[in-house]
Amino acid sequence: GMAADYIALLEKRLGIHFRTIRLSNEAARKQALASGRIDIVTAVTTDSLLAGEAQLARPHITIPGVIVAKSDYRNLHALQGLRVAQVIDAPLRIKADAIPGNMVLIPVQDVTTALELISEGQIDALVTDMATASYYIHREGMTDIRIVGKTGTNLSLAIAVRPDRPRLLAVMGKALSSITRDEQDRISRQWIHLKESSLLSSRSFLVAMLSVAVVVLLGLVSILVWNRTLKQQVAQRTQSLNLELRLRHEAEQELQNAHADLIKSHQKLKQAQMQLIHAAKMESVGRLAAGVAHEVKNPLSVMHLGLDYVGGEVCNKPVLMEVLDDMGKAVKRADTVINGLLDFSRESQLSLKNACMNDIIENSLHLVRHELVQRNIEVIRRLDPELPGISCDENRLQQVFVNLLMNAIQAMKNGGTITASTYRTVVRAQRDTQVVSGIRFETGQPVIVAEISDTGPGVTPDALEKMFDPFYTTKPVGEGTGLGLSVTRNLVDLHQGAIEVKNRVPQGLSVMIMFENKEN
Ligand SMILES: Nc1ncnc2c1ncn2[C@@H]1O[C@H](COP(=O)(O)OP(=O)(O)O)[C@@H](O)[C@H]1O
Ligand SMILES: [Mg+2]
């Protein structure tokens, strides 16, 4: 097979065609060569019979001698005392001096027979060349028999040429030397199949593989161990980091709480300060008002009495009568203002009783009923029938509601609606009202609310701030004193209540009076 492949390659190189004649044995080839029937023998061992008769080109095929067996015999030495087959007439032969002691060399007819004998265990090994071994093992599909070692000898094959054709020999030699390593390898690979598998199954290879596997395993184990310790370290670090994070978070939370507390107390402080300033202001205004009122009240009553007396005397003079009437009205108006001032500056003593705000509102509405009718104002009551009572000075609270109702009435020149409501609720954090009073309830605190709303024009944001100040009024002289709401505020403050105001949508004003709901 290999020799034929080389011939085919040479034909291609030389551009000629060889005619092939098959001759079964060495003797026939020798005779054909001598008779001139053939010119070339394709492969001849260097030590064959033909060597003397023909000219040999440089050997172009070298095949190692191998040991074929079921068990590992790496070299001839390992075959000591064993039965080893060698095919009669095989080109590769073991030299007598290379045979180790006690080895029995058994001649067999052909390779197939030898492989069968090994398979049955009748002989231990076969020595032959690698190409032959590989070809037959492959062909017979042997799995338990393989090439296990080398004999240490090689089979060298060369082309033999008729002795009387020296130029043919030269041409063949040249063509042979032009064959590349690649081409040689390709041919060998085609005919020597078991090279790889034999390597795979050789003991040293197995040992090498095993040690590699052990090393890899050791490496893997150490990586695993390392990985584990690393994981533990990471877990520990994560845990401590988490702890740190939590502590930090807690600290941050505490800081935030402290900050919120600080803001709260700051607000309280500011509120207290405002209250203090307001109280001081009110006190001085109140003292002034009381002084003025006291000083003016007596002259006014003198004037009042004097007017009464003079009026009796001039009853027959109509013009004088009219003048006196105007003077009487003026004195009365002055008296109203003075009474307001006295209200404003009155000592803050309350006579507390448990009372229901619904009743107080009803009484207040009764007091202003004439004005309501006169101005064509409708009243809507939304009074909570289960409103709990509060501890209060009924008369003073009545004064509060009369003030609020009068303001609402005066704000609605062309009629409108007053809604008087009472209800229970809790103080919301976000609300659209303006807190007027000094007292403020905490968010969430339950409160009782009385609300007086009108459908008048409402007030400007600027007025919203000032309307509770004493003497602030937008009404013409004689109609408003600007004391109503400041008196209201004082009275509600005395009751520990709060006042909130807001403009209504689409129009009107709402004033809410709140007291703590102590029901629960
Ligand atoms: N219901 C209301 N609608 C519109 N404005 C109001 C209302 N209540 C009070 N005001 C405004 O607040 C001012 C102060 O009121 P108040 O203290 O009662 O004094 P007065 O009624 O004597 O003017 C009023 O002049 C008015 O401008
Ligand atoms: Mg008023």
Coordinates of N, CA, C and O in Angstrom, one line a residue, residues 161-267:
V161 N 16.0 -1.2 -9.3 CA 15.9 -0.9 -10.7 C 16.8 -2.0 -11.4 O 17.9 -2.4 -10.9
R162 N 16.4 -2.4 -12.6 CA 17.2 -3.3 -13.4 C 18.7 -2.8 -13.5 O 18.9 -1.6 -13.7
P163 N 19.6 -3.7 -13.4 CA 21.1 -3.2 -13.4 C 21.5 -2.5 -14.6 O 22.4 -1.7 -14.6
D164 N 20.8 -2.9 -15.8 CA 21.3 -2.2 -17.0 C 20.6 -0.9 -17.3 O 20.6 -0.5 -18.5
R165 N 19.9 -0.4 -16.4 CA 19.2 0.9 -16.6 C 19.7 2.0 -15.6 O 18.9 2.4 -14.7
P166 N 21.0 2.4 -15.7 CA 21.5 3.3 -14.7 C 20.8 4.7 -14.8 O 20.6 5.4 -13.7
R167 N 20.4 5.1 -16.0 CA 19.7 6.4 -16.1 C 18.4 6.4 -15.4 O 18.0 7.4 -14.8
L168 N 17.7 5.3 -15.5 CA 16.4 5.2 -14.9 C 16.6 5.3 -13.3 O 15.8 5.9 -12.6
L169 N 17.6 4.6 -12.8 CA 17.9 4.7 -11.4 C 18.1 6.1 -11.0 O 17.6 6.6 -9.9
A170 N 18.9 6.9 -11.8 CA 19.2 8.3 -11.5 C 17.9 9.1 -11.4 O 17.7 9.9 -10.5
V171 N 17.1 8.9 -12.5 CA 15.8 9.6 -12.5 C 15.0 9.3 -11.3 O 14.4 10.2 -10.7
M172 N 14.8 8.0 -11.0 CA 14.0 7.7 -9.8 C 14.5 8.3 -8.5 O 13.8 8.8 -7.7
G173 N 15.9 8.2 -8.4 CA 16.5 8.8 -7.2 C 16.2 10.3 -7.1 O 15.8 10.8 -6.0
K174 N 16.3 11.0 -8.2 CA 16.0 12.4 -8.2 C 14.6 12.7 -7.8 O 14.3 13.6 -6.9
A175 N 13.7 12.0 -8.4 CA 12.2 12.2 -8.2 C 11.9 11.9 -6.7 O 11.1 12.6 -6.1
L176 N 12.5 10.8 -6.2 CA 12.3 10.4 -4.8 C 12.7 11.6 -3.8 O 12.0 11.9 -2.9
S177 N 13.9 12.2 -4.2 CA 14.4 13.2 -3.2 C 13.5 14.5 -3.3 O 13.6 15.4 -2.5
S178 N 12.7 14.6 -4.4 CA 11.8 15.8 -4.5 C 10.6 15.6 -3.7 O 9.8 16.6 -3.5
I179 N 10.4 14.4 -3.1 CA 9.1 14.2 -2.3 C 9.3 14.9 -1.0 O 10.3 14.7 -0.3
T180 N 8.3 15.8 -0.6 CA 8.5 16.6 0.6 C 8.1 15.8 1.9 O 7.5 14.7 1.8
R181 N 8.4 16.4 3.0 CA 8.1 15.8 4.3 C 6.6 15.6 4.5 O 6.1 14.6 5.0
D182 N 5.9 16.6 4.0 CA 4.4 16.7 4.1 C 3.8 15.5 3.4 O 2.9 14.8 3.9
E183 N 4.3 15.3 2.2 CA 3.8 14.2 1.4 C 4.1 12.9 2.0 O 3.2 12.0 2.0
Q184 N 5.3 12.8 2.6 CA 5.6 11.5 3.2 C 4.7 11.3 4.4 O 4.2 10.2 4.6
D185 N 4.5 12.3 5.2 CA 3.7 12.2 6.4 C 2.2 11.8 6.0 O 1.6 11.0 6.7
R186 N 1.8 12.4 4.9 CA 0.4 12.1 4.5 C 0.2 10.6 4.2 O -0.7 10.0 4.6
I187 N 1.2 10.1 3.5 CA 1.2 8.7 3.1 C 1.3 7.8 4.4 O 0.5 6.9 4.6
S188 N 2.2 8.1 5.3 CA 2.3 7.3 6.5 C 1.0 7.3 7.3 O 0.5 6.3 7.7
R189 N 0.4 8.5 7.4 CA -0.8 8.6 8.2 C -1.9 7.7 7.7 O -2.7 7.2 8.4
Q190 N -1.9 7.6 6.3 CA -3.0 6.9 5.7 C -2.8 5.4 6.0 O -3.8 4.7 6.0
W191 N -1.6 4.9 6.2 CA -1.4 3.5 6.4 C -1.1 3.1 7.8 O -1.3 1.9 8.2
I192 N -0.7 4.0 8.7 CA -0.5 3.7 10.1 C -1.5 4.3 10.9 O -1.5 5.5 11.2
H193 N -2.6 3.4 11.3 CA -3.7 4.0 12.0 C -3.6 4.0 13.5 O -4.2 4.9 14.1
L194 N -2.9 3.1 14.0 CA -3.0 2.9 15.5 C -2.0 3.7 16.3 O -1.9 3.5 17.5
K195 N -1.3 4.6 15.5 CA -0.3 5.3 16.2 C -0.8 6.0 17.4 O -0.3 5.9 18.6
E196 N -1.9 6.8 17.2 CA -2.5 7.6 18.3 C -3.0 6.7 19.4 O -2.7 6.9 20.6
S197 N -3.8 5.7 19.0 CA -4.5 4.9 20.0 C -3.5 4.1 20.8 O -3.7 3.9 22.0
S198 N -2.4 3.7 20.2 CA -1.4 3.0 20.9 C -0.7 3.9 21.9 O -0.4 3.5 23.1
L199 N -0.6 5.2 21.5 CA 0.0 6.1 22.5 C -0.9 6.3 23.7 O -0.5 6.2 24.8
L200 N -2.2 6.4 23.3 CA -3.2 6.6 24.4 C -3.2 5.5 25.4 O -3.4 5.7 26.6
S201 N -3.0 4.2 24.9 CA -3.1 3.1 25.8 C -1.7 2.7 26.4 O -1.7 1.8 27.2
S202 N -0.7 3.4 26.0 CA 0.6 3.0 26.6 C 0.6 3.3 28.0 O 0.0 4.3 28.5
R203 N 1.4 2.5 28.8 CA 1.4 2.7 30.3 C 1.9 4.0 30.7 O 1.3 4.7 31.5
S204 N 3.1 4.4 30.0 CA 3.7 5.7 30.5 C 2.7 6.8 30.2 O 2.7 7.8 31.0
F205 N 2.0 6.7 29.1 CA 1.1 7.8 28.8 C 0.0 7.8 29.9 O -0.4 8.9 30.4
L206 N -0.5 6.6 30.2 CA -1.5 6.5 31.3 C -1.0 7.1 32.6 O -1.7 7.9 33.2
V207 N 0.2 6.8 32.9 CA 0.8 7.3 34.2 C 0.9 8.8 34.1 O 0.5 9.5 35.0
A208 N 1.4 9.3 32.9 CA 1.5 10.7 32.8 C 0.1 11.4 32.9 O 0.0 12.3 33.7
M209 N -0.9 10.8 32.3 CA -2.2 11.3 32.3 C -2.7 11.4 33.8 O -3.3 12.3 34.3
L210 N -2.5 10.2 34.5 CA -2.9 10.1 35.8 C -2.3 11.1 36.7 O -2.9 11.8 37.5
S211 N -0.9 11.3 36.5 CA -0.3 12.3 37.4 C -0.8 13.7 37.0 O -1.0 14.5 38.0
V212 N -1.0 14.0 35.8 CA -1.6 15.3 35.4 C -3.0 15.4 36.1 O -3.2 16.5 36.7
A213 N -3.8 14.3 36.0 CA -5.1 14.4 36.7 C -4.9 14.7 38.2 O -5.7 15.5 38.7
V214 N -4.0 14.0 38.8 CA -3.8 14.2 40.3 C -3.4 15.6 40.5 O -4.0 16.3 41.5
V215 N -2.5 16.1 39.7 CA -2.0 17.5 39.9 C -3.2 18.5 39.7 O -3.5 19.4 40.6
V216 N -4.0 18.2 38.7 CA -5.2 19.1 38.4 C -6.2 19.0 39.6 O -6.7 20.0 40.1
L217 N -6.4 17.7 40.1 CA -7.3 17.5 41.2 C -6.8 18.3 42.4 O -7.6 19.0 43.1
L218 N -5.5 18.1 42.7 CA -4.9 18.8 43.9 C -5.1 20.3 43.7 O -5.5 21.0 44.7
G219 N -4.9 20.8 42.5 CA -5.1 22.2 42.2 C -6.5 22.6 42.5 O -6.8 23.6 43.2
L220 N -7.4 21.8 42.0 CA -8.8 22.1 42.2 C -9.2 22.1 43.6 O -9.9 23.1 44.1
V221 N -8.7 21.1 44.4 CA -9.0 21.0 45.8 C -8.5 22.3 46.5 O -9.2 22.9 47.3
S222 N -7.2 22.7 46.1 CA -6.7 23.8 46.8 C -7.4 25.1 46.5 O -7.7 26.0 47.3
I223 N -7.9 25.2 45.2 CA -8.7 26.3 44.8 C -10.0 26.4 45.6 O -10.4 27.4 46.1
L224 N -10.6 25.1 45.7 CA -11.8 25.0 46.5 C -11.6 25.5 47.9 O -12.4 26.3 48.5
V225 N -10.6 25.0 48.5 CA -10.3 25.4 49.9 C -10.1 26.9 50.0 O -10.6 27.6 50.9
W226 N -9.3 27.4 49.1 CA -9.0 28.8 49.1 C -10.2 29.6 48.9 O -10.5 30.6 49.7
N227 N -11.0 29.1 48.0 CA -12.3 29.8 47.7 C -13.2 29.8 48.9 O -13.8 30.8 49.3
R228 N -13.2 28.7 49.7 CA -14.0 28.6 50.9 C -13.6 29.6 51.9 O -14.4 30.3 52.5
T229 N -12.2 29.6 52.1 CA -11.7 30.6 53.2 C -12.0 32.0 52.7 O -12.4 32.8 53.5
L230 N -11.9 32.2 51.4 CA -12.2 33.6 50.9 C -13.6 33.9 51.1 O -13.9 35.0 51.6
K231 N -14.5 32.9 50.9 CA -15.9 33.2 51.1 C -16.2 33.5 52.5 O -17.0 34.4 52.8
Q232 N -15.6 32.7 53.4 CA -15.8 33.0 54.9 C -15.3 34.4 55.2 O -16.0 35.1 55.9
Q233 N -14.2 34.7 54.7 CA -13.7 36.1 54.9 C -14.6 37.2 54.5 O -15.0 38.1 55.2
V234 N -15.1 36.9 53.2 CA -16.1 37.9 52.6 C -17.3 38.0 53.5 O -17.8 39.1 53.8
A235 N -17.8 36.8 54.0 CA -19.0 36.8 54.8 C -18.8 37.6 56.1 O -19.7 38.4 56.5
Q236 N -17.6 37.3 56.7 CA -17.3 38.0 57.9 C -17.3 39.5 57.7 O -17.9 40.3 58.5
R237 N -16.6 39.9 56.7 CA -16.5 41.3 56.4 C -17.8 42.0 56.1 O -18.1 43.0 56.6
T238 N -18.6 41.2 55.3 CA -20.0 41.7 55.0 C -20.8 41.9 56.3 O -21.4 42.9 56.4
Q239 N -20.7 40.9 57.2 CA -21.4 41.0 58.4 C -21.0 42.3 59.2 O -21.8 43.1 59.6
S240 N -19.7 42.5 59.3 CA -19.2 43.6 60.1 C -19.6 44.9 59.4 O -20.0 45.9 60.1
L241 N -19.5 44.9 58.1 CA -19.9 46.1 57.3 C -21.4 46.4 57.6 O -21.8 47.5 57.8
N242 N -22.2 45.3 57.5 CA -23.7 45.5 57.8 C -23.9 46.1 59.1 O -24.8 47.0 59.3
L243 N -23.2 45.5 60.1 CA -23.4 46.1 61.5 C -23.0 47.5 61.5 O -23.8 48.4 62.1
E244 N -21.9 47.8 60.9 CA -21.4 49.2 60.9 C -22.5 50.1 60.2 O -22.8 51.2 60.7
L245 N -23.0 49.6 59.1 CA -24.0 50.3 58.4 C -25.3 50.6 59.2 O -25.8 51.7 59.2
R246 N -25.7 49.5 60.0 CA -26.8 49.7 60.8 C -26.6 50.7 61.9 O -27.5 51.6 62.1
L247 N -25.4 50.6 62.5 CA -25.1 51.5 63.6 C -25.2 53.0 63.1 O -25.7 53.9 63.7
R248 N -24.5 53.1 61.9 CA -24.5 54.4 61.3 C -25.9 54.9 61.0 O -26.2 56.1 61.2
H249 N -26.7 54.0 60.5 CA -28.1 54.3 60.1 C -28.8 54.8 61.4 O -29.5 55.8 61.3
E250 N -28.6 54.1 62.5 CA -29.3 54.4 63.7 C -28.8 55.8 64.2 O -29.7 56.6 64.6
A251 N -27.5 56.0 64.1 CA -27.0 57.3 64.6 C -27.6 58.4 63.7 O -28.0 59.5 64.3
E252 N -27.7 58.2 62.4 CA -28.2 59.2 61.5 C -29.7 59.5 61.9 O -30.1 60.6 62.0
Q253 N -30.4 58.4 62.2 CA -31.8 58.5 62.6 C -31.9 59.4 63.8 O -32.8 60.3 63.9
E254 N -31.0 59.1 64.8 CA -31.1 59.8 66.1 C -30.8 61.3 65.8 O -31.5 62.2 66.4
L255 N -29.8 61.5 64.9 CA -29.5 62.9 64.6 C -30.6 63.6 64.0 O -31.0 64.7 64.3
Q256 N -31.3 62.9 63.1 CA -32.5 63.5 62.4 C -33.6 63.8 63.4 O -34.2 64.9 63.4
N257 N -33.8 62.8 64.4 CA -34.8 63.1 65.4 C -34.5 64.3 66.2 O -35.3 65.2 66.5
A258 N -33.2 64.3 66.6 CA -32.7 65.5 67.4 C -32.9 66.8 66.7 O -33.4 67.8 67.2
H259 N -32.6 66.7 65.4 CA -32.8 67.9 64.5 C -34.2 68.3 64.5 O -34.6 69.5 64.7
A260 N -35.1 67.3 64.3 CA -36.6 67.6 64.3 C -37.0 68.3 65.6 O -37.8 69.2 65.6
D261 N -36.5 67.7 66.7 CA -36.9 68.2 68.0 C -36.5 69.6 68.2 O -37.2 70.5 68.7
L262 N -35.2 69.9 67.7 CA -34.7 71.2 67.8 C -35.5 72.2 67.0 O -35.9 73.3 67.5
I263 N -35.9 71.8 65.8 CA -36.8 72.7 65.0 C -38.1 73.0 65.7 O -38.5 74.1 65.8
K264 N -38.6 71.9 66.3 CA -39.9 72.0 67.0 C -39.8 73.0 68.2 O -40.6 73.9 68.3
S265 N -38.7 72.8 69.0 CA -38.6 73.7 70.1 C -38.3 75.1 69.7 O -38.7 76.0 70.4
H266 N -37.6 75.2 68.6 CA -37.3 76.6 68.1 C -38.6 77.3 67.7 O -38.8 78.4 68.0
Q267 N -39.5 76.5 67.1 CA -40.8 77.1 66.7 C -41.6 77.5 67.9 O -42.1 78.6 67.9

